[in-house]
Amino acid sequence: ILKELPSSGQKLLIAAGSTRGEGEGYGTGAGDDEDGFLTALDPSTGRLISSGKSNHRIGTAQDDIIAGICNDPNDEESFYVVGASKGDMEDPGSTVSTASRGLEAYVRKNRV
């Protein structure tokens, strides 16, 4: 999604996905489980933004995925991600698995 920061006018291209890896665009992960990630890119160059934090991991101690991303039509500084988790997204540090119930869907509001 494309976002513009109201305070500075800076434009950001927010990419979302899931990975088991680590790297400049994904952030640092813990363990070998899958996590969702958000990465902020400069839309004119495709490079990671140089000001502020350019990436963020979303996850628990279990597998977590991001399946979609969309703007918040009522708040220009916010957007939503949707996905699924085998962990407890209410307590991201939890090691309790919901695997007996399978993946559970989540919706998370984020601010730029």
Short mmCIF file of N, CA, C and O in Angstrom, two decimals:
data_model
loop_
_atom_site.label_atom_id
_atom_site.label_comp_id
_atom_site.label_asym_id
_atom_site.label_seq_id
_atom_site.Cartn_x
_atom_site.Cartn_y
_atom_site.Cartn_z
N ILE A 1 0.85 -1.18 0.00
CA ILE A 1 0.00 0.00 0.00
C ILE A 1 0.89 1.24 0.00
O ILE A 1 2.03 1.18 0.44
N LEU A 2 0.38 2.32 -0.50
CA LEU A 2 1.10 3.59 -0.52
C LEU A 2 0.54 4.49 0.57
O LEU A 2 -0.67 4.68 0.65
N LYS A 3 1.40 5.02 1.43
CA LYS A 3 0.99 5.91 2.52
C LYS A 3 1.79 7.20 2.40
O LYS A 3 2.91 7.20 1.92
N GLU A 4 1.19 8.29 2.84
CA GLU A 4 1.89 9.56 2.92
C GLU A 4 1.79 10.07 4.35
O GLU A 4 0.69 10.16 4.90
N LEU A 5 2.94 10.39 4.95
CA LEU A 5 2.94 10.89 6.31
C LEU A 5 2.46 12.33 6.33
O LEU A 5 3.06 13.19 5.69
N PRO A 6 1.37 12.61 7.04
CA PRO A 6 0.82 13.96 7.05
C PRO A 6 1.80 15.01 7.60
O PRO A 6 1.84 16.13 7.13
N SER A 7 2.61 14.62 8.57
CA SER A 7 3.51 15.58 9.21
C SER A 7 4.63 16.04 8.29
O SER A 7 5.05 17.19 8.32
N SER A 8 5.13 15.14 7.42
CA SER A 8 6.28 15.48 6.58
C SER A 8 6.00 15.40 5.08
O SER A 8 6.79 15.89 4.29
N GLY A 9 4.91 14.76 4.71
CA GLY A 9 4.63 14.56 3.30
C GLY A 9 5.43 13.41 2.68
O GLY A 9 5.32 13.14 1.49
N GLN A 10 6.25 12.74 3.50
CA GLN A 10 7.05 11.61 3.00
C GLN A 10 6.13 10.48 2.57
O GLN A 10 5.18 10.12 3.27
N LYS A 11 6.40 9.92 1.40
CA LYS A 11 5.62 8.79 0.89
C LYS A 11 6.33 7.49 1.22
O LYS A 11 7.56 7.40 1.12
N LEU A 12 5.54 6.49 1.59
CA LEU A 12 6.06 5.17 1.94
C LEU A 12 5.28 4.12 1.18
O LEU A 12 4.06 4.19 1.08
N LEU A 13 5.98 3.15 0.66
CA LEU A 13 5.36 1.97 0.09
C LEU A 13 5.51 0.88 1.15
O LEU A 13 6.63 0.50 1.48
N ILE A 14 4.40 0.42 1.70
CA ILE A 14 4.43 -0.59 2.76
C ILE A 14 4.18 -1.95 2.11
O ILE A 14 3.14 -2.18 1.50
N ALA A 15 5.15 -2.84 2.24
CA ALA A 15 5.02 -4.20 1.74
C ALA A 15 4.83 -5.13 2.93
O ALA A 15 5.41 -4.91 4.00
N ALA A 16 4.02 -6.16 2.76
CA ALA A 16 3.77 -7.11 3.83
C ALA A 16 3.92 -8.53 3.30
O ALA A 16 3.67 -8.79 2.12
N GLY A 17 4.33 -9.43 4.16
CA GLY A 17 4.48 -10.82 3.76
C GLY A 17 4.83 -11.68 4.95
O GLY A 17 4.69 -11.27 6.09
N SER A 18 5.33 -12.87 4.68
CA SER A 18 5.72 -13.82 5.71
C SER A 18 7.05 -14.44 5.34
O SER A 18 7.34 -14.63 4.15
N THR A 19 7.85 -14.76 6.36
CA THR A 19 9.16 -15.34 6.10
C THR A 19 9.66 -16.13 7.30
O THR A 19 9.24 -15.88 8.43
N ARG A 20 10.53 -17.08 7.04
CA ARG A 20 11.28 -17.76 8.09
C ARG A 20 12.69 -17.18 8.16
O ARG A 20 13.45 -17.47 9.07
N GLY A 21 13.03 -16.35 7.18
CA GLY A 21 14.38 -15.81 7.09
C GLY A 21 14.56 -14.53 7.87
O GLY A 21 13.66 -14.01 8.52
N GLU A 22 15.77 -14.02 7.79
CA GLU A 22 16.14 -12.75 8.37
C GLU A 22 16.85 -11.95 7.31
O GLU A 22 17.40 -12.49 6.37
N GLY A 23 16.83 -10.65 7.45
CA GLY A 23 17.53 -9.82 6.50
C GLY A 23 17.15 -8.38 6.65
O GLY A 23 16.27 -8.02 7.46
N GLU A 24 17.79 -7.55 5.88
CA GLU A 24 17.58 -6.12 5.99
C GLU A 24 16.12 -5.73 5.80
O GLU A 24 15.61 -4.86 6.49
N GLY A 25 15.42 -6.37 4.89
CA GLY A 25 14.03 -6.03 4.63
C GLY A 25 13.03 -6.74 5.52
O GLY A 25 11.87 -6.35 5.57
N TYR A 26 13.47 -7.78 6.23
CA TYR A 26 12.54 -8.59 7.04
C TYR A 26 12.66 -8.33 8.53
O TYR A 26 11.78 -8.68 9.28
N GLY A 27 13.77 -7.82 8.96
CA GLY A 27 14.02 -7.66 10.39
C GLY A 27 14.60 -8.93 10.98
O GLY A 27 14.89 -9.90 10.28
N THR A 28 14.81 -8.90 12.27
CA THR A 28 15.41 -10.02 12.98
C THR A 28 14.33 -10.93 13.54
O THR A 28 13.39 -10.46 14.18
N GLY A 29 14.46 -12.20 13.30
CA GLY A 29 13.52 -13.18 13.82
C GLY A 29 14.13 -13.95 14.96
O GLY A 29 15.34 -13.93 15.17
N ALA A 30 13.29 -14.64 15.71
CA ALA A 30 13.76 -15.50 16.79
C ALA A 30 13.25 -16.91 16.50
O ALA A 30 12.08 -17.10 16.23
N GLY A 31 14.13 -17.88 16.56
CA GLY A 31 13.74 -19.25 16.28
C GLY A 31 13.62 -19.51 14.79
O GLY A 31 14.06 -18.72 13.96
N ASP A 32 13.00 -20.64 14.43
CA ASP A 32 12.88 -21.00 13.01
C ASP A 32 11.42 -21.02 12.55
O ASP A 32 11.08 -21.60 11.54
N ASP A 33 10.54 -20.39 13.33
CA ASP A 33 9.13 -20.34 12.94
C ASP A 33 8.90 -19.21 11.94
O ASP A 33 9.73 -18.32 11.77
N GLU A 34 7.78 -19.26 11.28
CA GLU A 34 7.43 -18.24 10.28
C GLU A 34 6.80 -17.03 10.97
O GLU A 34 6.00 -17.19 11.88
N ASP A 35 7.18 -15.84 10.53
CA ASP A 35 6.63 -14.59 11.06
C ASP A 35 6.14 -13.73 9.91
O ASP A 35 6.65 -13.81 8.80
N GLY A 36 5.20 -12.85 10.22
CA GLY A 36 4.81 -11.82 9.28
C GLY A 36 5.80 -10.67 9.35
O GLY A 36 6.49 -10.50 10.35
N PHE A 37 5.90 -9.89 8.28
CA PHE A 37 6.76 -8.71 8.32
C PHE A 37 6.12 -7.56 7.56
O PHE A 37 5.31 -7.76 6.66
N LEU A 38 6.48 -6.35 7.97
CA LEU A 38 6.11 -5.13 7.28
C LEU A 38 7.40 -4.41 6.93
O LEU A 38 8.29 -4.29 7.77
N THR A 39 7.53 -3.98 5.70
CA THR A 39 8.73 -3.28 5.25
C THR A 39 8.32 -1.97 4.58
O THR A 39 7.42 -1.96 3.74
N ALA A 40 8.98 -0.88 4.97
CA ALA A 40 8.69 0.44 4.39
C ALA A 40 9.75 0.78 3.35
O ALA A 40 10.95 0.78 3.65
N LEU A 41 9.30 1.04 2.14
CA LEU A 41 10.19 1.36 1.03
C LEU A 41 9.93 2.77 0.52
O LEU A 41 8.81 3.28 0.62
N ASP A 42 10.95 3.36 -0.06
CA ASP A 42 10.79 4.64 -0.76
C ASP A 42 10.20 4.30 -2.12
O ASP A 42 10.83 3.59 -2.92
N PRO A 43 8.98 4.78 -2.44
CA PRO A 43 8.35 4.38 -3.70
C PRO A 43 9.07 4.90 -4.95
O PRO A 43 8.90 4.34 -6.02
N SER A 44 9.90 5.92 -4.81
CA SER A 44 10.60 6.44 -5.99
C SER A 44 11.86 5.65 -6.31
O SER A 44 12.32 5.65 -7.45
N THR A 45 12.43 4.94 -5.31
CA THR A 45 13.67 4.18 -5.55
C THR A 45 13.53 2.69 -5.31
O THR A 45 14.35 1.91 -5.77
N GLY A 46 12.52 2.28 -4.53
CA GLY A 46 12.37 0.88 -4.17
C GLY A 46 13.30 0.45 -3.05
O GLY A 46 13.35 -0.71 -2.68
N ARG A 47 14.03 1.38 -2.48
CA ARG A 47 14.97 1.07 -1.38
C ARG A 47 14.29 1.24 -0.04
O ARG A 47 13.32 1.97 0.10
N LEU A 48 14.85 0.58 0.98
CA LEU A 48 14.35 0.74 2.34
C LEU A 48 14.41 2.21 2.71
O LEU A 48 15.36 2.91 2.33
N ILE A 49 13.42 2.69 3.46
CA ILE A 49 13.47 4.09 3.87
C ILE A 49 14.68 4.31 4.76
O ILE A 49 15.10 3.43 5.50
N SER A 50 15.25 5.49 4.66
CA SER A 50 16.47 5.78 5.42
C SER A 50 16.16 6.46 6.74
O SER A 50 17.00 6.48 7.63
N SER A 51 14.97 7.02 6.89
CA SER A 51 14.62 7.67 8.16
C SER A 51 13.65 6.79 8.93
O SER A 51 12.72 6.23 8.38
N GLY A 52 13.91 6.62 10.22
CA GLY A 52 13.02 5.81 11.05
C GLY A 52 13.27 4.32 10.87
O GLY A 52 14.23 3.89 10.25
N LYS A 53 12.34 3.53 11.39
CA LYS A 53 12.46 2.08 11.31
C LYS A 53 11.86 1.60 9.99
O LYS A 53 10.73 1.92 9.67
N SER A 54 12.61 0.84 9.23
CA SER A 54 12.16 0.42 7.90
C SER A 54 11.46 -0.93 7.88
O SER A 54 10.90 -1.30 6.86
N ASN A 55 11.51 -1.69 8.99
CA ASN A 55 10.81 -2.98 8.99
C ASN A 55 10.34 -3.36 10.38
O ASN A 55 10.82 -2.85 11.38
N HIS A 56 9.38 -4.27 10.40
CA HIS A 56 8.78 -4.71 11.66
C HIS A 56 8.32 -6.15 11.50
O HIS A 56 7.69 -6.49 10.50
N ARG A 57 8.64 -6.99 12.48
CA ARG A 57 8.17 -8.37 12.48
C ARG A 57 6.89 -8.46 13.29
O ARG A 57 6.76 -7.84 14.34
N ILE A 58 5.94 -9.27 12.82
CA ILE A 58 4.70 -9.54 13.55
C ILE A 58 4.65 -11.04 13.77
O ILE A 58 4.61 -11.80 12.80
N GLY A 59 4.69 -11.46 15.02
CA GLY A 59 4.67 -12.89 15.24
C GLY A 59 4.66 -13.29 16.69
O GLY A 59 4.80 -12.48 17.59
N THR A 60 4.50 -14.58 16.87
CA THR A 60 4.53 -15.21 18.18
C THR A 60 5.65 -16.26 18.13
O THR A 60 6.41 -16.31 17.17
N ALA A 61 5.70 -17.11 19.12
CA ALA A 61 6.69 -18.18 19.13
C ALA A 61 6.29 -19.32 18.19
O ALA A 61 7.04 -20.28 18.01
N GLN A 62 5.09 -19.23 17.60
CA GLN A 62 4.59 -20.22 16.66
C GLN A 62 4.58 -19.62 15.25
O GLN A 62 4.96 -18.47 15.07
N ASP A 63 4.12 -20.39 14.26
CA ASP A 63 4.03 -19.87 12.89
C ASP A 63 2.94 -18.81 12.77
O ASP A 63 1.84 -18.97 13.31
N ASP A 64 3.27 -17.72 12.07
CA ASP A 64 2.34 -16.61 11.85
C ASP A 64 2.50 -16.14 10.41
O ASP A 64 3.63 -16.05 9.92
N ILE A 65 1.41 -15.82 9.76
CA ILE A 65 1.49 -15.33 8.39
C ILE A 65 0.66 -14.05 8.24
O ILE A 65 -0.28 -13.83 8.98
N ILE A 66 1.05 -13.23 7.29
CA ILE A 66 0.25 -12.09 6.87
C ILE A 66 -0.29 -12.45 5.49
O ILE A 66 0.47 -12.79 4.60
N ALA A 67 -1.61 -12.35 5.35
CA ALA A 67 -2.25 -12.72 4.09
C ALA A 67 -2.70 -11.51 3.28
O ALA A 67 -2.94 -11.62 2.09
N GLY A 68 -2.83 -10.34 3.94
CA GLY A 68 -3.30 -9.17 3.22
C GLY A 68 -3.02 -7.89 3.99
O GLY A 68 -2.72 -7.91 5.18
N ILE A 69 -3.12 -6.77 3.28
CA ILE A 69 -2.88 -5.45 3.85
C ILE A 69 -3.83 -4.48 3.16
O ILE A 69 -4.10 -4.61 1.96
N CYS A 70 -4.36 -3.51 3.93
CA CYS A 70 -5.24 -2.50 3.33
C CYS A 70 -5.19 -1.22 4.14
O CYS A 70 -4.85 -1.23 5.33
N ASN A 71 -5.50 -0.11 3.49
CA ASN A 71 -5.57 1.19 4.15
C ASN A 71 -6.76 1.25 5.09
O ASN A 71 -7.77 0.60 4.87
N ASP A 72 -6.64 2.08 6.12
CA ASP A 72 -7.77 2.41 6.98
C ASP A 72 -8.43 3.63 6.36
O ASP A 72 -7.82 4.70 6.31
N PRO A 73 -9.66 3.52 5.86
CA PRO A 73 -10.28 4.65 5.17
C PRO A 73 -10.61 5.82 6.09
O PRO A 73 -10.86 6.92 5.62
N ASN A 74 -10.57 5.61 7.41
CA ASN A 74 -10.92 6.65 8.37
C ASN A 74 -9.71 7.27 9.07
O ASN A 74 -9.88 8.16 9.89
N ASP A 75 -8.51 6.77 8.79
CA ASP A 75 -7.31 7.27 9.46
C ASP A 75 -6.14 7.16 8.49
O ASP A 75 -5.63 6.08 8.23
N GLU A 76 -5.68 8.29 7.97
CA GLU A 76 -4.63 8.28 6.94
C GLU A 76 -3.28 7.81 7.46
O GLU A 76 -2.41 7.47 6.68
N GLU A 77 -3.10 7.74 8.77
CA GLU A 77 -1.83 7.28 9.33
C GLU A 77 -1.87 5.79 9.70
O GLU A 77 -0.91 5.28 10.26
N SER A 78 -2.96 5.12 9.41
CA SER A 78 -3.10 3.72 9.82
C SER A 78 -3.43 2.81 8.65
O SER A 78 -3.92 3.25 7.62
N PHE A 79 -3.16 1.52 8.86
CA PHE A 79 -3.50 0.48 7.91
C PHE A 79 -3.70 -0.82 8.68
O PHE A 79 -3.33 -0.93 9.84
N TYR A 80 -4.32 -1.79 8.04
CA TYR A 80 -4.60 -3.07 8.66
C TYR A 80 -3.85 -4.19 7.96
O TYR A 80 -3.64 -4.13 6.75
N VAL A 81 -3.45 -5.20 8.73
CA VAL A 81 -2.98 -6.46 8.15
C VAL A 81 -3.89 -7.55 8.66
O VAL A 81 -4.43 -7.48 9.77
N VAL A 82 -4.11 -8.55 7.82
CA VAL A 82 -4.88 -9.73 8.20
C VAL A 82 -4.00 -10.94 7.97
O VAL A 82 -3.14 -10.95 7.10
N GLY A 83 -4.20 -11.94 8.79
CA GLY A 83 -3.39 -13.14 8.65
C GLY A 83 -3.91 -14.25 9.53
O GLY A 83 -5.06 -14.25 9.96
N ALA A 84 -3.01 -15.17 9.82
CA ALA A 84 -3.35 -16.32 10.66
C ALA A 84 -2.14 -16.68 11.51
O ALA A 84 -1.00 -16.42 11.12
N SER A 85 -2.41 -17.27 12.66
CA SER A 85 -1.35 -17.62 13.59
C SER A 85 -1.65 -18.93 14.29
O SER A 85 -2.81 -19.24 14.57
N LYS A 86 -0.60 -19.68 14.60
CA LYS A 86 -0.73 -20.86 15.45
C LYS A 86 -0.46 -20.48 16.90
O LYS A 86 -0.66 -21.28 17.80
N GLY A 87 -0.01 -19.26 17.13
CA GLY A 87 0.26 -18.76 18.48
C GLY A 87 -0.88 -17.90 18.99
O GLY A 87 -1.96 -17.85 18.41
N ASP A 88 -0.62 -17.20 20.06
CA ASP A 88 -1.60 -16.33 20.70
C ASP A 88 -1.25 -14.89 20.35
O ASP A 88 -0.36 -14.30 20.96
N MET A 89 -1.94 -14.29 19.38
CA MET A 89 -1.63 -12.92 18.94
C MET A 89 -2.00 -11.89 20.00
O MET A 89 -1.53 -10.77 19.94
N GLU A 90 -2.82 -12.25 20.99
CA GLU A 90 -3.13 -11.33 22.08
C GLU A 90 -1.92 -11.19 23.00
O GLU A 90 -1.76 -10.19 23.67
N ASP A 91 -1.08 -12.22 23.06
CA ASP A 91 0.13 -12.22 23.88
C ASP A 91 1.27 -12.72 23.00
O ASP A 91 1.62 -13.89 23.02
N PRO A 92 1.88 -11.81 22.19
CA PRO A 92 2.90 -12.23 21.22
C PRO A 92 4.08 -12.98 21.82
O PRO A 92 4.76 -13.71 21.14
N GLY A 93 4.34 -12.84 23.11
CA GLY A 93 5.44 -13.56 23.73
C GLY A 93 5.08 -14.96 24.18
O GLY A 93 5.90 -15.71 24.67
N SER A 94 3.82 -15.33 23.97
CA SER A 94 3.32 -16.62 24.44
C SER A 94 3.97 -17.77 23.71
O SER A 94 4.20 -17.73 22.51
N THR A 95 4.24 -18.84 24.44
CA THR A 95 4.75 -20.07 23.82
C THR A 95 3.65 -21.13 23.74
O THR A 95 3.89 -22.25 23.35
N VAL A 96 2.43 -20.77 24.12
CA VAL A 96 1.29 -21.70 24.06
C VAL A 96 0.82 -21.81 22.62
O VAL A 96 0.55 -20.82 21.95
N SER A 97 0.75 -23.02 22.12
CA SER A 97 0.34 -23.25 20.74
C SER A 97 -1.16 -23.45 20.64
O SER A 97 -1.77 -24.06 21.51
N THR A 98 -1.74 -22.91 19.57
CA THR A 98 -3.14 -23.19 19.27
C THR A 98 -3.23 -24.25 18.17
O THR A 98 -4.23 -24.38 17.51
N ALA A 99 -2.14 -25.01 17.99
CA ALA A 99 -2.07 -25.98 16.90
C ALA A 99 -3.19 -27.01 16.95
O ALA A 99 -3.63 -27.51 15.93
N SER A 100 -3.68 -27.32 18.15
CA SER A 100 -4.78 -28.29 18.24
C SER A 100 -6.03 -27.75 17.57
O SER A 100 -6.88 -28.51 17.14
N ARG A 101 -6.14 -26.43 17.46
CA ARG A 101 -7.27 -25.81 16.77
C ARG A 101 -6.86 -25.35 15.37
O ARG A 101 -7.68 -24.83 14.64
N GLY A 102 -5.61 -25.49 15.00
CA GLY A 102 -5.13 -25.03 13.70
C GLY A 102 -4.82 -23.55 13.73
O GLY A 102 -4.65 -22.95 14.78
N LEU A 103 -4.76 -22.96 12.57
CA LEU A 103 -4.49 -21.53 12.46
C LEU A 103 -5.70 -20.72 12.89
O LEU A 103 -6.83 -21.07 12.57
N GLU A 104 -5.45 -19.62 13.61
CA GLU A 104 -6.52 -18.71 13.98
C GLU A 104 -6.29 -17.39 13.26
O GLU A 104 -5.17 -16.87 13.22
N ALA A 105 -7.36 -16.84 12.71
CA ALA A 105 -7.27 -15.58 11.97
C ALA A 105 -7.06 -14.41 12.94
O ALA A 105 -7.46 -14.46 14.10
N TYR A 106 -6.41 -13.36 12.43
CA TYR A 106 -6.28 -12.12 13.20
C TYR A 106 -6.36 -10.92 12.25
O TYR A 106 -6.10 -11.04 11.04
N VAL A 107 -6.73 -9.78 12.81
CA VAL A 107 -6.71 -8.49 12.14
C VAL A 107 -5.95 -7.56 13.08
O VAL A 107 -6.25 -7.51 14.28
N ARG A 108 -4.96 -6.85 12.56
CA ARG A 108 -4.16 -5.96 13.39
C ARG A 108 -4.06 -4.59 12.76
O ARG A 108 -3.69 -4.47 11.59
N LYS A 109 -4.37 -3.55 13.53
CA LYS A 109 -4.23 -2.17 13.06
C LYS A 109 -2.81 -1.71 13.35
O LYS A 109 -2.26 -1.95 14.42
N ASN A 110 -2.20 -1.03 12.37
CA ASN A 110 -0.83 -0.53 12.50
C ASN A 110 -0.81 0.95 12.14
O ASN A 110 -1.62 1.41 11.33
N ARG A 111 0.14 1.67 12.70
CA ARG A 111 0.33 3.09 12.36
C ARG A 111 1.67 3.27 11.66
O ARG A 111 2.62 2.59 11.99
N VAL A 112 1.69 4.19 10.72
CA VAL A 112 2.95 4.47 10.00
C VAL A 112 3.86 5.30 10.84
O VAL A 112 3.48 5.89 11.80
#
